[in-house]
mmCIF file of C-alpha atoms in Angstrom:
data_model
loop_
_atom_site.group_PDB
_atom_site.id
_atom_site.type_symbol
_atom_site.label_atom_id
_atom_site.label_comp_id
_atom_site.label_asym_id
_atom_site.label_seq_id
_atom_site.Cartn_x
_atom_site.Cartn_y
_atom_site.Cartn_z
ATOM 1 C CA MET A 1 -26.801 17.220 -30.313
ATOM 2 C CA ALA A 2 -24.161 17.227 -27.577
ATOM 3 C CA SER A 3 -26.392 15.220 -25.232
ATOM 4 C CA ARG A 4 -27.064 12.646 -27.942
ATOM 5 C CA ARG A 5 -23.338 12.286 -28.551
ATOM 6 C CA THR A 6 -22.698 11.876 -24.821
ATOM 7 C CA THR A 7 -25.370 9.185 -24.601
ATOM 8 C CA ALA A 8 -23.906 7.374 -27.607
ATOM 9 C CA ASP A 9 -20.406 7.514 -26.079
ATOM 10 C CA GLN A 10 -21.703 6.176 -22.766
ATOM 11 C CA LEU A 11 -23.460 3.300 -24.516
ATOM 12 C CA ARG A 12 -20.350 2.520 -26.550
ATOM 13 C CA TRP A 13 -18.128 2.351 -23.482
ATOM 14 C CA THR A 14 -20.725 0.372 -21.550
ATOM 15 C CA LEU A 15 -20.710 -2.274 -24.281
ATOM 16 C CA ALA A 16 -16.915 -2.110 -24.433
ATOM 17 C CA ALA A 17 -16.755 -2.718 -20.675
ATOM 18 C CA ASP A 18 -18.995 -5.765 -21.123
ATOM 19 C CA VAL A 19 -16.671 -7.069 -23.841
ATOM 20 C CA CYS A 20 -13.630 -6.633 -21.588
ATOM 21 C CA ALA A 21 -15.383 -8.606 -18.843
ATOM 22 C CA LEU A 22 -16.170 -11.410 -21.292
ATOM 23 C CA VAL A 23 -12.572 -11.542 -22.518
ATOM 24 C CA ARG A 24 -11.330 -11.895 -18.926
ATOM 25 C CA LYS A 25 -13.862 -14.556 -18.027
ATOM 26 C CA ASN A 26 -13.620 -16.539 -21.264
ATOM 27 C CA PRO A 27 -10.032 -16.795 -22.564
ATOM 28 C CA GLY A 28 -10.038 -17.372 -26.300
ATOM 29 C CA ILE A 29 -13.492 -15.863 -26.839
ATOM 30 C CA THR A 30 -14.263 -14.734 -30.377
ATOM 31 C CA ARG A 31 -16.255 -11.898 -31.880
ATOM 32 C CA ALA A 32 -19.099 -14.286 -32.679
ATOM 33 C CA ARG A 33 -19.290 -15.495 -29.074
ATOM 34 C CA VAL A 34 -19.240 -11.903 -27.840
ATOM 35 C CA ALA A 35 -22.231 -11.143 -30.056
ATOM 36 C CA HIS A 36 -24.025 -14.208 -28.679
ATOM 37 C CA HIS A 37 -23.313 -13.350 -25.023
ATOM 38 C CA LEU A 38 -24.323 -9.698 -25.392
ATOM 39 C CA GLY A 39 -27.325 -10.355 -27.613
ATOM 40 C CA ILE A 40 -26.122 -8.038 -30.364
ATOM 41 C CA SER A 41 -25.829 -8.570 -34.106
ATOM 42 C CA SER A 42 -22.616 -9.758 -35.706
ATOM 43 C CA GLY A 43 -22.343 -6.409 -37.470
ATOM 44 C CA THR A 44 -22.610 -4.494 -34.205
ATOM 45 C CA ALA A 45 -20.034 -6.794 -32.624
ATOM 46 C CA ALA A 46 -17.660 -6.302 -35.554
ATOM 47 C CA ASP A 47 -18.020 -2.524 -35.331
ATOM 48 C CA LEU A 48 -17.523 -2.588 -31.559
ATOM 49 C CA VAL A 49 -14.374 -4.723 -31.757
ATOM 50 C CA THR A 50 -12.987 -2.511 -34.527
ATOM 51 C CA ARG A 51 -13.483 0.558 -32.341
ATOM 52 C CA MET A 52 -11.804 -1.209 -29.416
ATOM 53 C CA ARG A 53 -8.846 -2.114 -31.607
ATOM 54 C CA GLN A 54 -8.563 1.509 -32.709
ATOM 55 C CA ALA A 55 -8.646 2.528 -29.037
ATOM 56 C CA GLU A 56 -5.801 0.045 -28.388
ATOM 57 C CA LEU A 57 -7.920 -1.980 -25.988
ATOM 58 C CA LEU A 58 -8.248 -5.292 -27.812
ATOM 59 C CA ASP A 59 -6.510 -7.172 -30.571
ATOM 60 C CA GLU A 60 -7.474 -10.269 -32.494
ATOM 61 C CA GLY A 61 -5.079 -13.168 -32.686
ATOM 62 C CA GLU A 62 -4.390 -15.307 -35.698
ATOM 63 C CA ALA A 63 -7.504 -16.986 -37.045
ATOM 64 C CA VAL A 64 -7.734 -20.635 -36.001
ATOM 65 C CA PRO A 65 -9.995 -23.159 -37.771
ATOM 66 C CA HIS A 66 -12.563 -24.951 -35.590
ATOM 67 C CA GLY A 67 -14.123 -27.720 -37.638
ATOM 68 C CA ARG A 68 -16.211 -26.623 -40.583
ATOM 69 C CA GLY A 69 -16.756 -22.980 -41.412
ATOM 70 C CA ARG A 70 -14.581 -19.914 -41.302
ATOM 71 C CA PRO A 71 -11.526 -19.800 -39.026
ATOM 72 C CA THR A 72 -12.115 -17.676 -35.925
ATOM 73 C CA ALA A 73 -9.740 -15.313 -34.150
ATOM 74 C CA ALA A 74 -9.577 -14.976 -30.383
ATOM 75 C CA LEU A 75 -9.807 -11.573 -28.729
ATOM 76 C CA THR A 76 -6.766 -10.630 -26.652
ATOM 77 C CA ALA A 77 -5.364 -7.566 -24.932
ATOM 78 C CA HIS A 78 -3.906 -4.983 -27.300
ATOM 79 C CA PRO A 79 -0.074 -4.972 -27.172
ATOM 80 C CA HIS A 80 -0.119 -1.204 -26.542
ATOM 81 C CA GLY A 81 -3.224 -1.129 -24.364
ATOM 82 C CA PRO A 82 -3.788 -0.257 -20.705
ATOM 83 C CA LEU A 83 -1.949 -2.230 -18.042
ATOM 84 C CA VAL A 84 -2.510 -2.849 -14.361
ATOM 85 C CA LEU A 85 0.171 -3.637 -11.812
ATOM 86 C CA ALA A 86 -0.583 -6.331 -9.246
ATOM 87 C CA ILE A 87 1.644 -6.410 -6.167
ATOM 88 C CA GLU A 88 1.413 -9.307 -3.735
ATOM 89 C CA ILE A 89 3.021 -9.011 -0.295
ATOM 90 C CA GLY A 90 2.992 -12.264 1.634
ATOM 91 C CA ALA A 91 4.451 -13.330 4.954
ATOM 92 C CA THR A 92 7.944 -13.919 3.559
ATOM 93 C CA ASP A 93 7.861 -13.076 -0.145
ATOM 94 C CA TRP A 94 6.595 -10.606 -2.722
ATOM 95 C CA ARG A 95 5.671 -10.549 -6.388
ATOM 96 C CA VAL A 96 4.939 -7.897 -9.005
ATOM 97 C CA SER A 97 2.840 -8.803 -12.043
ATOM 98 C CA THR A 98 1.272 -6.983 -14.962
ATOM 99 C CA ALA A 99 -1.893 -7.684 -16.931
ATOM 100 C CA GLY A 100 -3.736 -6.189 -19.870
ATOM 101 C CA VAL A 101 -7.499 -5.991 -20.210
ATOM 102 C CA ASP A 102 -7.662 -9.772 -20.720
ATOM 103 C CA GLY A 103 -6.416 -10.242 -17.144
ATOM 104 C CA ARG A 104 -3.605 -12.648 -18.006
ATOM 105 C CA PRO A 105 -0.886 -12.188 -15.357
ATOM 106 C CA ALA A 106 2.781 -11.908 -16.230
ATOM 107 C CA THR A 107 5.249 -11.890 -13.343
ATOM 108 C CA VAL A 108 7.908 -9.213 -13.822
ATOM 109 C CA ALA A 109 9.733 -9.456 -10.486
ATOM 110 C CA SER A 110 9.644 -11.454 -7.262
ATOM 111 C CA GLY A 111 11.691 -11.932 -4.139
ATOM 112 C CA SER A 112 11.713 -12.750 -0.448
ATOM 113 C CA HIS A 113 11.750 -10.508 2.600
ATOM 114 C CA ASN A 114 12.097 -10.761 6.358
ATOM 115 C CA GLY A 115 9.327 -8.258 7.036
ATOM 116 C CA ASN A 116 11.488 -6.300 9.475
ATOM 117 C CA SER A 117 10.400 -2.899 8.234
ATOM 118 C CA PRO A 118 7.885 -1.676 5.670
ATOM 119 C CA ARG A 119 10.570 0.466 4.056
ATOM 120 C CA SER A 120 12.855 -2.499 3.343
ATOM 121 C CA VAL A 121 9.968 -4.514 1.908
ATOM 122 C CA LEU A 122 8.487 -1.721 -0.205
ATOM 123 C CA ALA A 123 11.786 -0.533 -1.729
ATOM 124 C CA PRO A 124 12.249 -3.419 -4.215
ATOM 125 C CA LEU A 125 8.538 -3.309 -5.040
ATOM 126 C CA ARG A 126 8.805 0.362 -5.933
ATOM 127 C CA GLN A 127 11.897 -0.361 -8.011
ATOM 128 C CA ALA A 128 10.084 -3.107 -9.937
ATOM 129 C CA SER A 129 7.049 -0.859 -10.473
ATOM 130 C CA ASP A 130 9.205 1.992 -11.747
ATOM 131 C CA ALA A 131 10.828 -0.375 -14.240
ATOM 132 C CA VAL A 132 7.410 -1.353 -15.611
ATOM 133 C CA VAL A 133 6.294 2.274 -15.897
ATOM 134 C CA GLU A 134 9.526 3.210 -17.662
ATOM 135 C CA HIS A 135 9.204 0.287 -20.088
ATOM 136 C CA HIS A 136 5.506 0.986 -20.775
ATOM 137 C CA PRO A 137 5.108 4.777 -20.579
ATOM 138 C CA GLY A 138 1.530 5.966 -20.222
ATOM 139 C CA ARG A 139 0.048 2.482 -20.011
ATOM 140 C CA VAL A 140 -0.175 1.678 -16.279
ATOM 141 C CA GLN A 141 -3.686 2.687 -15.196
ATOM 142 C CA ALA A 142 -3.937 1.104 -11.743
ATOM 143 C CA VAL A 143 -1.827 -0.471 -9.014
ATOM 144 C CA SER A 144 -3.528 -3.174 -6.956
ATOM 145 C CA VAL A 145 -1.911 -4.569 -3.810
ATOM 146 C CA ALA A 146 -2.859 -7.887 -2.205
ATOM 147 C CA ILE A 147 -1.327 -7.985 1.250
ATOM 148 C CA ALA A 148 -1.389 -10.262 4.277
ATOM 149 C CA ALA A 149 -2.791 -7.543 6.504
ATOM 150 C CA THR A 150 -5.955 -6.072 7.952
ATOM 151 C CA VAL A 151 -7.124 -3.339 5.579
ATOM 152 C CA ARG A 152 -9.582 -0.564 6.420
ATOM 153 C CA ASP A 153 -10.619 2.031 3.850
ATOM 154 C CA GLY A 154 -7.626 1.132 1.702
ATOM 155 C CA ASN A 155 -5.093 1.527 4.516
ATOM 156 C CA ILE A 156 -3.191 -1.096 6.498
ATOM 157 C CA VAL A 157 -4.404 -1.092 10.080
ATOM 158 C CA GLN A 158 -2.200 -3.945 11.235
ATOM 159 C CA SER A 159 -0.594 -7.172 10.119
ATOM 160 C CA SER A 160 -0.042 -9.998 12.572
ATOM 161 C CA VAL A 161 1.986 -11.834 9.931
ATOM 162 C CA LEU A 162 4.278 -8.934 8.985
ATOM 163 C CA ASP A 163 4.180 -7.256 12.409
ATOM 164 C CA TRP A 164 3.252 -3.925 10.810
ATOM 165 C CA GLN A 165 1.026 -1.275 12.364
ATOM 166 C CA ARG A 166 -0.784 1.572 10.555
ATOM 167 C CA THR A 167 1.400 1.394 7.475
ATOM 168 C CA SER A 168 0.900 3.533 4.391
ATOM 169 C CA LEU A 169 1.473 2.040 0.956
ATOM 170 C CA ALA A 170 1.649 5.472 -0.666
ATOM 171 C CA PRO A 171 5.254 4.725 -1.784
ATOM 172 C CA LEU A 172 3.757 2.269 -4.285
ATOM 173 C CA THR A 173 1.657 4.937 -5.980
ATOM 174 C CA VAL A 174 2.250 5.437 -9.706
ATOM 175 C CA PRO A 175 1.470 8.866 -11.223
ATOM 176 C CA GLY A 176 -1.850 8.803 -13.056
ATOM 177 C CA ALA A 177 -2.796 5.388 -11.671
ATOM 178 C CA GLU A 178 -5.317 4.591 -8.946
ATOM 179 C CA LEU A 179 -4.011 2.607 -5.958
ATOM 180 C CA PHE A 180 -6.051 -0.268 -4.495
ATOM 181 C CA VAL A 181 -5.091 -2.092 -1.289
ATOM 182 C CA THR A 182 -6.928 -5.299 -0.384
ATOM 183 C CA ASN A 183 -6.467 -8.165 2.043
ATOM 184 C CA ASP A 184 -4.864 -11.105 0.243
ATOM 185 C CA GLY A 185 -7.543 -13.551 1.426
ATOM 186 C CA THR A 186 -10.224 -11.365 -0.136
ATOM 187 C CA CYS A 187 -8.214 -11.286 -3.371
ATOM 188 C CA GLU A 188 -7.948 -15.088 -3.368
ATOM 189 C CA ALA A 189 -11.686 -15.423 -2.804
ATOM 190 C CA LEU A 190 -12.456 -13.073 -5.683
ATOM 191 C CA ALA A 191 -10.075 -14.909 -8.018
ATOM 192 C CA GLU A 192 -11.524 -18.344 -7.255
ATOM 193 C CA SER A 193 -15.078 -17.029 -7.669
ATOM 194 C CA ARG A 194 -14.414 -15.482 -11.081
ATOM 195 C CA ARG A 195 -11.713 -17.614 -12.642
ATOM 196 C CA GLY A 196 -11.266 -20.631 -10.407
ATOM 197 C CA ALA A 197 -13.131 -23.484 -8.775
ATOM 198 C CA ALA A 198 -16.071 -21.318 -7.623
ATOM 199 C CA ARG A 199 -16.775 -19.531 -10.913
ATOM 200 C CA ASP A 200 -20.281 -21.007 -11.133
ATOM 201 C CA GLY A 201 -21.211 -20.094 -7.558
ATOM 202 C CA ARG A 202 -23.491 -17.244 -6.535
ATOM 203 C CA SER A 203 -22.285 -17.166 -2.934
ATOM 204 C CA ALA A 204 -18.691 -18.376 -2.747
ATOM 205 C CA LEU A 205 -16.763 -18.806 0.501
ATOM 206 C CA HIS A 206 -12.989 -19.189 0.318
ATOM 207 C CA VAL A 207 -10.805 -20.335 3.213
ATOM 208 C CA THR A 208 -7.044 -20.549 2.879
ATOM 209 C CA VAL A 209 -4.598 -21.915 5.441
ATOM 210 C CA LEU A 210 -1.075 -20.536 5.167
ATOM 211 C CA ASN A 211 0.810 -18.798 7.974
ATOM 212 C CA GLY A 212 -2.615 -18.333 9.515
ATOM 213 C CA VAL A 213 -6.189 -18.569 8.283
ATOM 214 C CA GLY A 214 -7.599 -16.180 5.699
ATOM 215 C CA GLY A 215 -10.275 -16.005 3.081
ATOM 216 C CA GLY A 216 -13.309 -14.131 1.930
ATOM 217 C CA LEU A 217 -16.907 -14.258 0.785
ATOM 218 C CA VAL A 218 -17.978 -13.271 -2.732
ATOM 219 C CA LEU A 219 -21.640 -12.645 -3.588
ATOM 220 C CA ASN A 220 -22.551 -12.567 -7.281
ATOM 221 C CA GLY A 221 -18.985 -11.705 -8.222
ATOM 222 C CA THR A 222 -18.525 -8.942 -5.635
ATOM 223 C CA PRO A 223 -16.405 -9.423 -2.482
ATOM 224 C CA VAL A 224 -18.053 -8.738 0.869
ATOM 225 C CA LEU A 225 -15.968 -6.005 2.509
ATOM 226 C CA GLY A 226 -18.215 -4.680 5.262
ATOM 227 C CA ALA A 227 -18.551 -1.014 6.177
ATOM 228 C CA THR A 228 -14.830 -0.211 6.012
ATOM 229 C CA GLY A 229 -13.163 -3.265 4.472
ATOM 230 C CA LEU A 230 -12.604 -5.305 7.631
ATOM 231 C CA ALA A 231 -15.168 -7.998 6.845
ATOM 232 C CA MET A 232 -14.181 -11.678 6.725
ATOM 233 C CA GLU A 233 -11.069 -11.453 8.910
ATOM 234 C CA ILE A 234 -11.787 -15.100 9.612
ATOM 235 C CA GLY A 235 -8.367 -15.817 11.085
ATOM 236 C CA HIS A 236 -9.416 -13.655 14.005
ATOM 237 C CA LEU A 237 -12.606 -15.516 14.816
ATOM 238 C CA PRO A 238 -12.372 -16.987 18.352
ATOM 239 C CA PHE A 239 -11.920 -20.587 17.172
ATOM 240 C CA GLY A 240 -8.583 -21.088 18.958
ATOM 241 C CA ASP A 241 -7.398 -21.522 22.536
ATOM 242 C CA PRO A 242 -9.099 -18.778 24.607
ATOM 243 C CA ASP A 243 -5.835 -18.185 26.479
ATOM 244 C CA ALA A 244 -3.660 -17.790 23.375
ATOM 245 C CA VAL A 245 -2.774 -14.168 22.590
ATOM 246 C CA CYS A 246 -2.794 -13.247 18.900
ATOM 247 C CA GLY A 247 -0.606 -10.615 17.286
ATOM 248 C CA CYS A 248 -3.782 -8.644 16.521
ATOM 249 C CA GLY A 249 -4.299 -8.022 20.236
ATOM 250 C CA ALA A 250 -7.202 -10.422 20.744
ATOM 251 C CA ARG A 251 -7.235 -13.785 22.507
ATOM 252 C CA GLY A 252 -8.279 -17.121 21.076
ATOM 253 C CA CYS A 253 -7.957 -16.236 17.385
ATOM 254 C CA TRP A 254 -8.147 -19.087 14.877
ATOM 255 C CA ASP A 255 -4.724 -17.980 13.586
ATOM 256 C CA THR A 256 -3.140 -19.078 16.856
ATOM 257 C CA ALA A 257 -4.423 -22.640 16.430
ATOM 258 C CA LEU A 258 -4.302 -23.287 12.688
ATOM 259 C CA GLY A 259 -1.705 -22.490 10.054
ATOM 260 C CA THR A 260 1.872 -23.231 9.095
ATOM 261 C CA GLY A 261 3.112 -21.168 12.024
ATOM 262 C CA ALA A 262 1.058 -23.068 14.602
ATOM 263 C CA LEU A 263 1.838 -26.449 13.022
ATOM 264 C CA SER A 264 5.570 -25.794 12.806
ATOM 265 C CA ARG A 265 5.655 -24.994 16.520
ATOM 266 C CA THR A 266 3.583 -28.016 17.508
ATOM 267 C CA LEU A 267 5.550 -30.379 15.261
ATOM 268 C CA GLY A 268 8.905 -28.915 16.284
ATOM 269 C CA LEU A 269 9.919 -27.961 12.741
ATOM 270 C CA SER A 270 12.902 -25.780 11.925
ATOM 271 C CA ASP A 271 10.809 -23.235 10.029
ATOM 272 C CA SER A 272 7.219 -22.485 9.060
ATOM 273 C CA ALA A 273 7.700 -22.384 5.288
ATOM 274 C CA THR A 274 4.725 -23.880 3.474
ATOM 275 C CA ALA A 275 6.865 -26.516 1.738
ATOM 276 C CA THR A 276 8.378 -27.601 5.072
ATOM 277 C CA VAL A 277 4.987 -27.959 6.742
ATOM 278 C CA GLU A 278 3.483 -29.745 3.727
ATOM 279 C CA ALA A 279 6.317 -32.282 3.799
ATOM 280 C CA ALA A 280 5.806 -32.822 7.535
ATOM 281 C CA ILE A 281 2.081 -33.425 7.019
ATOM 282 C CA THR A 282 2.642 -35.802 4.112
ATOM 283 C CA GLN A 283 5.392 -37.769 5.887
ATOM 284 C CA ALA A 284 3.984 -37.524 9.404
ATOM 285 C CA ALA A 285 5.454 -39.952 11.919
ATOM 286 C CA PRO A 286 2.948 -41.913 14.036
ATOM 287 C CA HIS A 287 3.429 -39.622 17.034
ATOM 288 C CA ASP A 288 2.650 -36.582 14.841
ATOM 289 C CA VAL A 289 -0.618 -37.945 13.438
ATOM 290 C CA PRO A 290 -2.737 -36.594 16.346
ATOM 291 C CA VAL A 291 -1.366 -33.107 15.640
ATOM 292 C CA ILE A 292 -2.395 -33.351 11.981
ATOM 293 C CA GLU A 293 -5.808 -34.692 12.944
ATOM 294 C CA ALA A 294 -6.314 -31.846 15.406
ATOM 295 C CA ALA A 295 -5.492 -29.318 12.680
ATOM 296 C CA ALA A 296 -7.901 -30.996 10.247
ATOM 297 C CA ALA A 297 -10.588 -30.991 12.939
ATOM 298 C CA SER A 298 -9.982 -27.305 13.612
ATOM 299 C CA LEU A 299 -10.428 -26.607 9.908
ATOM 300 C CA GLY A 300 -13.638 -28.650 9.729
ATOM 301 C CA ARG A 301 -15.102 -27.094 12.855
ATOM 302 C CA GLY A 302 -14.284 -23.574 11.699
ATOM 303 C CA LEU A 303 -15.760 -24.236 8.270
ATOM 304 C CA ALA A 304 -18.970 -25.401 9.914
ATOM 305 C CA GLY A 305 -19.275 -22.109 11.754
ATOM 306 C CA LEU A 306 -18.597 -20.122 8.597
ATOM 307 C CA ILE A 307 -21.087 -22.147 6.556
ATOM 308 C CA ASN A 308 -23.738 -21.707 9.253
ATOM 309 C CA THR A 309 -23.296 -17.929 9.187
ATOM 310 C CA THR A 310 -22.592 -17.135 5.512
ATOM 311 C CA ASP A 311 -24.778 -19.698 3.667
ATOM 312 C CA PRO A 312 -22.497 -20.265 0.641
ATOM 313 C CA ASP A 313 -23.380 -22.530 -2.266
ATOM 314 C CA ILE A 314 -19.706 -23.466 -2.717
ATOM 315 C CA VAL A 315 -16.612 -23.448 -0.507
ATOM 316 C CA THR A 316 -13.063 -23.422 -1.862
ATOM 317 C CA LEU A 317 -9.993 -24.353 0.155
ATOM 318 C CA GLY A 318 -6.537 -22.908 -0.412
ATOM 319 C CA GLY A 319 -3.054 -23.165 1.058
ATOM 320 C CA ILE A 320 -2.548 -26.361 3.063
ATOM 321 C CA GLY A 321 -6.299 -26.702 3.635
ATOM 322 C CA PRO A 322 -6.832 -29.365 0.937
ATOM 323 C CA LEU A 323 -3.844 -31.341 2.230
ATOM 324 C CA LEU A 324 -5.128 -31.354 5.819
ATOM 325 C CA ARG A 325 -8.510 -32.513 4.578
ATOM 326 C CA SER A 326 -7.077 -35.328 2.445
ATOM 327 C CA ARG A 327 -4.600 -36.568 5.074
ATOM 328 C CA SER A 328 -7.129 -36.641 7.926
ATOM 329 C CA PRO A 329 -10.544 -36.961 6.251
ATOM 330 C CA LYS A 330 -12.276 -38.599 9.210
ATOM 331 C CA ALA A 331 -11.218 -35.896 11.655
ATOM 332 C CA PHE A 332 -12.186 -33.179 9.180
ATOM 333 C CA GLU A 333 -15.601 -34.655 8.336
ATOM 334 C CA ALA A 334 -16.496 -35.449 11.940
ATOM 335 C CA ALA A 335 -15.736 -31.908 13.080
ATOM 336 C CA LEU A 336 -17.563 -30.406 10.110
ATOM 337 C CA ALA A 337 -20.677 -32.544 10.592
ATOM 338 C CA SER A 338 -20.878 -31.940 14.330
ATOM 339 C CA GLY A 339 -20.620 -28.177 13.838
ATOM 340 C CA LEU A 340 -23.167 -27.813 11.045
ATOM 341 C CA MET A 341 -26.773 -27.020 11.789
ATOM 342 C CA ARG A 342 -28.984 -30.076 11.308
ATOM 343 C CA CYS A 343 -30.635 -28.564 8.237
ATOM 344 C CA LEU A 344 -27.243 -28.317 6.512
ATOM 345 C CA ARG A 345 -25.809 -31.750 7.262
ATOM 346 C CA ASP A 346 -27.606 -33.470 4.403
ATOM 347 C CA ASP A 347 -27.687 -30.421 2.159
ATOM 348 C CA ARG A 348 -24.354 -28.753 2.682
ATOM 349 C CA PRO A 349 -22.508 -26.721 0.040
ATOM 350 C CA ARG A 350 -19.819 -28.304 -2.091
ATOM 351 C CA ILE A 351 -16.353 -28.074 -0.557
ATOM 352 C CA VAL A 352 -13.616 -28.202 -3.194
ATOM 353 C CA SER A 353 -9.941 -27.409 -3.567
ATOM 354 C CA GLY A 354 -9.103 -24.078 -5.147
ATOM 355 C CA GLU A 355 -7.749 -24.170 -8.690
ATOM 356 C CA LEU A 356 -5.471 -21.136 -8.771
ATOM 357 C CA GLY A 357 -2.959 -22.086 -6.079
ATOM 358 C CA SER A 358 -0.268 -19.535 -5.282
ATOM 359 C CA ASP A 359 -1.444 -17.287 -8.143
ATOM 360 C CA ALA A 360 -4.860 -16.648 -6.590
ATOM 361 C CA ALA A 361 -4.012 -13.480 -4.651
ATOM 362 C CA SER A 362 -2.303 -11.822 -7.625
ATOM 363 C CA ILE A 363 -5.165 -12.744 -9.954
ATOM 364 C CA GLY A 364 -7.659 -11.314 -7.467
ATOM 365 C CA ALA A 365 -5.664 -8.086 -7.266
ATOM 366 C CA ILE A 366 -5.724 -7.907 -11.066
ATOM 367 C CA GLU A 367 -9.497 -8.387 -11.063
ATOM 368 C CA ILE A 368 -9.965 -5.513 -8.620
ATOM 369 C CA ALA A 369 -7.818 -3.190 -10.737
ATOM 370 C CA LEU A 370 -9.465 -4.179 -14.016
ATOM 371 C CA ASP A 371 -12.946 -3.658 -12.567
ATOM 372 C CA ALA A 372 -12.001 0.025 -12.417
ATOM 373 C CA VAL A 373 -9.833 0.305 -15.515
ATOM 374 C CA THR A 374 -12.326 -1.434 -17.825
ATOM 375 C CA SER A 375 -15.429 0.258 -16.413
ATOM 376 C CA PRO A 376 -17.123 2.818 -18.700
ATOM 377 C CA THR A 377 -15.479 5.565 -16.633
ATOM 378 C CA GLY A 378 -12.085 3.885 -16.801
ATOM 379 C CA LEU A 379 -12.298 3.324 -20.551
ATOM 380 C CA THR A 380 -13.284 6.952 -21.078
ATOM 381 C CA ALA A 381 -10.240 8.002 -19.039
ATOM 382 C CA TRP A 382 -8.035 5.782 -21.217
ATOM 383 C CA GLU A 383 -9.406 7.436 -24.361
ATOM 384 C CA VAL A 384 -8.732 10.895 -22.926
ATOM 385 C CA ARG A 385 -5.231 9.892 -21.867
ATOM 386 C CA ARG A 386 -4.409 8.567 -25.329
ATOM 387 C CA ALA A 387 -5.562 11.826 -26.896
ATOM 388 C CA GLN A 388 -3.208 13.932 -24.767
#
């Protein structure tokens, strides 16, 4: 009898995990659509949703009429359900967000930093996290950090952008919550592949150009991390000047040739803030046009190499990448075409602008946390925690 009960519980939480995934992927989804997607009867779906409401996982909003027939109610996160904390640490700023099982982010705190020391950057993040935990006791199930750094086995090895070496993010740990640490480019790639411009792609490559070059590759909804998490450090591919020394210790990294930092130096700008560089690109004086064209060509040439080696069916661009492409399309296209293998020139993947903008990294961090929290194991843990 006990084994039968265990099997029934496992099946129930497996279906519940599938429902949570559908709610994240399809905002506004109804019970009827859940039944259709999962291939279950309306009665089974109704029973499942009722159980999930009782477990404080899901709620149903006010019924809304859609043409003829009964009004339908959208499934949303339960107001007292599990939460995840998403922490984004960029080159000069930070943000803390929360999300329920529906994955909708809500920013609770943000600020800027000078990156001088990990302690000074992490202190306000810890303060913001503590405030969330205090306001929502027992609800935070995971903390997920998206950071502009090289991450191996969940630890920061180095960050050329922040100038950090072998830094522990243990100060961000919340009691009873699992801690995830992921490169911000990987988080962006995951977000665009699940909720953004690449959501219909099987093999989605994302390239973002901010202070340097970042990105990731997502296969069938799962990010490619490599053996230890170092995969897709594309900013450190040798696509730059072979004599240029990168903060990572290598020479010729793409980061040294492309990004807001490189462009601000070449254009003689007062700072490398994204808004400053975007304005300079948009309002480029005639003598600055060759610099913009060279950056667009670098992006196109690098993309060609990545497409040749990763074989994506869609490529998304983030940061200032779309702007470089639109301002210097000829330079971009010429470099891309010349770098692609002949077999790909007439059958290349779609290259589109990302849809999630500056929210992409946080959304990706939320996705990583919710993959664990809304798994059958995670949902079982939530049930046990509620019973205590």
